[in-house]
């Protein structure tokens, strides 16, 4: 069975500081990994995905994520946080063997960037 | 281009009534997904349509929930005899049939409140 863990319900960071939102996964075989962001009263927006190749993936709005196979992690990072980054962030996984089946999502991490 | 749209954006209904939620996927997207997001929680998979294949209904929480999709276009999620625990945001997503690589594009959701 596939699963995603986001160990932090809430992350607080000061504006201008680096941010990290953690994600670990469990999947049979190799994974495809995704990050989505949800702003208040909005649907989920795709940020970035890891498919293959370079373990460091760059996405929208200056976000990046690093795939670490040995630690089964895919943490989301940004060098300098903005107040406008405050939102709910979801990590998701899909096995490479599972076709176009639904993504399995973590429970989400609420990021608050304080001015 | 047009994204995934959902209607209504908000629905308030009395316990015991039936409701229908509508999703218009992105044109050309053969896969369509319904998720439920309860307050403060992550995404819960409900049902998945892929082209003309039989839908994956494994996530539907009870037989009060059903969904239909006309070809590769509009989908309707129906909840019969609504209960207060059905109160949630119902999210629809679509994706191209690219196998496991393709990301899902989400609509803004329908916020259902059962009183």
Short mmCIF file of C-alpha atoms in Angstrom, two decimals:
data_model
loop_
_atom_site.label_atom_id
_atom_site.label_comp_id
_atom_site.label_asym_id
_atom_site.label_seq_id
_atom_site.Cartn_x
_atom_site.Cartn_y
_atom_site.Cartn_z
CA UNK A 1 0.00 0.00 0.00
CA UNK A 2 1.12 3.54 -0.69
CA UNK A 3 1.24 6.18 2.01
CA UNK A 4 2.57 9.64 2.70
CA UNK A 5 3.49 11.15 6.05
CA UNK A 6 3.77 14.85 6.73
CA UNK A 7 4.97 14.86 10.34
CA UNK A 8 4.28 18.53 11.01
CA UNK A 9 0.74 19.89 11.11
CA UNK A 10 2.06 23.45 11.32
CA UNK A 11 5.31 25.17 10.35
CA UNK A 12 6.03 28.76 11.33
CA UNK A 13 8.86 30.73 9.76
CA UNK A 14 9.88 34.37 9.67
CA UNK A 15 9.77 36.17 6.34
CA UNK A 16 13.12 35.99 4.59
CA UNK A 17 14.20 32.83 6.39
CA UNK A 18 14.55 29.48 4.64
CA UNK A 19 11.62 27.08 4.98
CA UNK A 20 11.32 23.31 4.92
CA UNK A 21 8.12 21.28 4.82
CA UNK A 22 8.78 17.61 5.46
CA UNK A 23 7.39 14.59 3.62
CA UNK A 24 8.20 10.89 3.77
CA UNK A 25 6.58 8.19 1.70
CA UNK A 26 6.05 4.48 1.46
CA UNK A 27 5.47 2.81 -1.89
CA UNK A 28 6.32 -0.47 -3.58
CA UNK A 29 8.94 0.12 -6.21
CA UNK A 30 10.04 3.53 -7.33
CA UNK A 31 7.83 6.54 -6.67
CA UNK A 32 6.54 9.53 -8.49
CA UNK A 33 6.29 12.38 -5.97
CA UNK A 34 4.31 15.60 -6.06
CA UNK A 35 3.80 18.76 -4.04
CA UNK A 36 0.62 20.80 -4.14
CA UNK A 37 -0.32 24.07 -2.43
CA UNK A 38 -3.78 25.15 -1.32
CA UNK A 39 -4.48 28.80 -0.65
CA UNK A 40 -7.54 29.75 1.43
CA UNK A 41 -10.83 28.97 -0.32
CA UNK A 42 -9.00 27.73 -3.39
CA UNK A 43 -8.39 24.32 -4.95
CA UNK A 44 -5.04 22.62 -4.94
CA UNK A 45 -2.36 23.97 -7.24
CA UNK A 46 0.49 21.85 -8.58
CA UNK A 47 3.93 23.01 -7.44
CA UNK A 48 6.42 20.41 -8.63
CA UNK A 49 7.02 16.72 -9.20
CA UNK A 50 9.84 14.22 -9.14
CA UNK A 51 9.83 11.73 -11.97
CA UNK A 52 13.41 10.64 -12.55
CA UNK A 53 16.89 12.03 -12.92
CA UNK A 54 18.18 14.89 -10.80
CA UNK A 55 17.16 14.49 -7.19
CA UNK A 56 16.66 18.24 -6.79
CA UNK A 57 13.48 19.39 -8.46
CA UNK A 58 12.63 23.03 -9.01
CA UNK A 59 9.05 24.20 -9.24
CA UNK A 60 6.76 27.20 -9.16
CA UNK A 61 7.16 30.30 -6.96
CA UNK A 62 10.81 29.52 -6.11
CA UNK A 63 10.06 26.22 -4.40
CA UNK A 64 12.24 23.16 -4.76
CA UNK A 65 12.22 19.66 -3.33
CA UNK A 66 14.90 17.05 -2.85
CA UNK A 67 14.23 13.36 -3.44
CA UNK A 68 16.18 11.15 -1.05
CA UNK A 69 15.69 7.49 -1.82
CA UNK A 70 17.57 6.13 1.17
CA UNK A 71 15.47 8.21 3.57
CA UNK A 72 12.28 7.87 1.48
CA UNK A 73 11.82 11.60 1.77
CA UNK A 74 10.79 14.45 -0.50
CA UNK A 75 11.05 17.61 1.58
CA UNK A 76 9.85 20.91 0.14
CA UNK A 77 12.18 23.88 0.51
CA UNK A 78 12.50 27.54 -0.30
CA UNK A 79 15.58 29.66 0.42
CA UNK A 80 13.67 32.79 1.45
CA UNK A 81 10.05 32.65 2.63
CA UNK A 82 7.43 35.23 1.71
CA UNK A 83 4.28 36.09 3.65
CA UNK A 84 2.35 35.14 0.51
CA UNK A 85 3.70 31.57 0.83
CA UNK A 86 1.38 31.07 3.81
CA UNK A 87 -0.89 28.20 2.78
CA UNK A 88 -1.59 24.51 3.18
CA UNK A 89 0.93 22.20 1.51
CA UNK A 90 0.28 18.62 0.46
CA UNK A 91 2.76 15.94 -0.53
CA UNK A 92 1.51 13.10 -2.74
CA UNK A 93 2.87 9.84 -4.14
CA UNK A 94 2.08 7.37 -6.86
CA UNK A 95 3.85 4.13 -7.65
CA UNK A 96 5.45 3.84 -11.07
CA UNK A 97 3.55 0.62 -11.51
CA UNK A 98 0.11 2.05 -10.81
CA UNK A 99 -0.79 3.78 -14.05
CA UNK A 100 -2.89 6.92 -13.84
CA UNK A 101 -4.48 5.97 -10.53
CA UNK A 102 -5.34 8.57 -7.90
CA UNK A 103 -2.52 10.19 -6.02
CA UNK A 104 -2.15 9.32 -2.36
CA UNK A 105 -1.93 12.52 -0.35
CA UNK A 106 -0.49 13.36 3.03
CA UNK A 107 -2.63 15.16 5.60
CA UNK A 108 -1.09 18.51 4.77
CA UNK A 109 1.15 20.98 6.56
CA UNK A 110 0.02 24.51 7.26
CA UNK A 111 2.80 27.00 6.62
CA UNK A 112 2.64 30.41 8.29
CA UNK A 113 5.18 33.00 7.26
CA UNK A 114 5.37 35.86 9.72
CA UNK A 115 6.40 39.32 8.64
CA UNK B 1 -7.11 27.93 -20.98
CA UNK B 2 -10.06 26.86 -18.88
CA UNK B 3 -9.31 24.82 -15.81
CA UNK B 4 -11.41 22.36 -13.89
CA UNK B 5 -14.69 23.92 -12.81
CA UNK B 6 -17.09 22.80 -10.11
CA UNK B 7 -20.59 23.84 -9.17
CA UNK B 8 -22.05 24.94 -6.93
CA UNK B 9 -19.21 26.57 -5.03
CA UNK B 10 -21.22 26.34 -1.81
CA UNK B 11 -24.16 24.17 -0.88
CA UNK B 12 -26.11 24.19 2.36
CA UNK B 13 -28.62 21.39 2.77
CA UNK B 14 -30.75 19.86 5.46
CA UNK B 15 -29.94 16.46 6.88
CA UNK B 16 -31.69 13.75 4.89
CA UNK B 17 -31.80 15.65 1.59
CA UNK B 18 -30.02 14.54 -1.58
CA UNK B 19 -27.37 16.71 -3.23
CA UNK B 20 -25.65 16.70 -6.61
CA UNK B 21 -22.22 18.16 -7.19
CA UNK B 22 -20.92 18.84 -10.67
CA UNK B 23 -17.44 18.76 -12.14
CA UNK B 24 -16.33 19.92 -15.59
CA UNK B 25 -12.82 18.62 -16.27
CA UNK B 26 -10.25 20.14 -18.56
CA UNK B 27 -11.09 19.32 -22.17
CA UNK B 28 -9.18 16.27 -23.36
CA UNK B 29 -8.44 14.93 -19.88
CA UNK B 30 -9.54 11.32 -19.78
CA UNK B 31 -9.01 10.75 -16.06
CA UNK B 32 -11.28 12.32 -13.46
CA UNK B 33 -11.06 12.03 -9.67
CA UNK B 34 -13.27 13.01 -6.74
CA UNK B 35 -11.79 13.69 -3.31
CA UNK B 36 -13.25 14.83 -0.02
CA UNK B 37 -11.49 17.22 2.33
CA UNK B 38 -12.89 17.53 5.83
CA UNK B 39 -12.04 20.55 7.92
CA UNK B 40 -8.43 20.38 9.05
CA UNK B 41 -7.78 17.09 7.31
CA UNK B 42 -6.12 15.84 4.18
CA UNK B 43 -7.65 14.60 0.96
CA UNK B 44 -9.71 11.45 1.02
CA UNK B 45 -10.03 9.65 -2.32
CA UNK B 46 -13.62 8.85 -3.30
CA UNK B 47 -13.86 7.66 -6.91
CA UNK B 48 -11.81 7.62 -10.12
CA UNK B 49 -12.86 7.49 -13.77
CA UNK B 50 -10.44 6.57 -16.55
CA UNK B 51 -11.81 6.77 -20.07
CA UNK B 52 -14.36 4.06 -20.75
CA UNK B 53 -13.08 1.72 -18.06
CA UNK B 54 -15.21 0.80 -15.08
CA UNK B 55 -14.73 3.45 -12.37
CA UNK B 56 -12.71 2.72 -9.26
CA UNK B 57 -15.25 3.19 -6.47
CA UNK B 58 -13.07 1.85 -3.70
CA UNK B 59 -13.00 5.15 -1.81
CA UNK B 60 -16.74 5.75 -1.56
CA UNK B 61 -17.58 5.77 2.17
CA UNK B 62 -21.10 4.33 1.88
CA UNK B 63 -23.79 3.36 -0.61
CA UNK B 64 -25.28 6.83 -0.16
CA UNK B 65 -22.48 8.10 -2.39
CA UNK B 66 -22.45 7.57 -6.15
CA UNK B 67 -20.94 9.25 -9.18
CA UNK B 68 -21.42 9.24 -12.90
CA UNK B 69 -19.43 10.52 -15.81
CA UNK B 70 -20.69 11.10 -19.33
CA UNK B 71 -17.98 9.94 -21.72
CA UNK B 72 -14.88 11.98 -21.04
CA UNK B 73 -16.68 15.10 -19.90
CA UNK B 74 -18.89 16.17 -17.02
CA UNK B 75 -19.11 14.16 -13.81
CA UNK B 76 -21.77 14.32 -11.11
CA UNK B 77 -21.26 13.19 -7.52
CA UNK B 78 -24.52 12.41 -5.75
CA UNK B 79 -24.96 12.08 -2.02
CA UNK B 80 -28.29 10.67 -0.90
CA UNK B 81 -29.87 11.19 2.50
CA UNK B 82 -27.09 13.54 3.58
CA UNK B 83 -25.69 13.32 7.10
CA UNK B 84 -23.84 15.95 9.10
CA UNK B 85 -20.60 14.00 8.74
CA UNK B 86 -20.85 14.56 4.98
CA UNK B 87 -20.02 18.22 5.54
CA UNK B 88 -16.73 18.83 3.74
CA UNK B 89 -15.17 20.36 0.65
CA UNK B 90 -15.54 18.06 -2.33
CA UNK B 91 -12.70 18.43 -4.82
CA UNK B 92 -12.62 17.25 -8.39
CA UNK B 93 -9.42 16.78 -10.40
CA UNK B 94 -8.60 15.69 -13.93
CA UNK B 95 -5.48 14.58 -15.76
CA UNK B 96 -4.29 13.41 -19.13
CA UNK B 97 -3.84 9.68 -19.62
CA UNK B 98 -0.07 9.88 -19.41
CA UNK B 99 0.36 6.98 -17.06
CA UNK B 100 1.68 7.73 -13.59
CA UNK B 101 3.70 10.78 -14.64
CA UNK B 102 0.86 13.22 -15.12
CA UNK B 103 -0.13 15.61 -12.37
CA UNK B 104 -3.74 16.18 -11.42
CA UNK B 105 -5.41 19.54 -11.96
CA UNK B 106 -7.90 20.48 -9.29
CA UNK B 107 -11.08 22.50 -9.35
CA UNK B 108 -11.92 25.05 -6.63
CA UNK B 109 -14.16 22.61 -4.80
CA UNK B 110 -17.73 22.57 -3.54
CA UNK B 111 -18.18 23.34 0.14
CA UNK B 112 -21.05 21.22 1.42
CA UNK B 113 -22.67 22.02 4.76
CA UNK B 114 -25.30 19.68 6.13
CA UNK B 115 -27.42 21.24 8.87
#
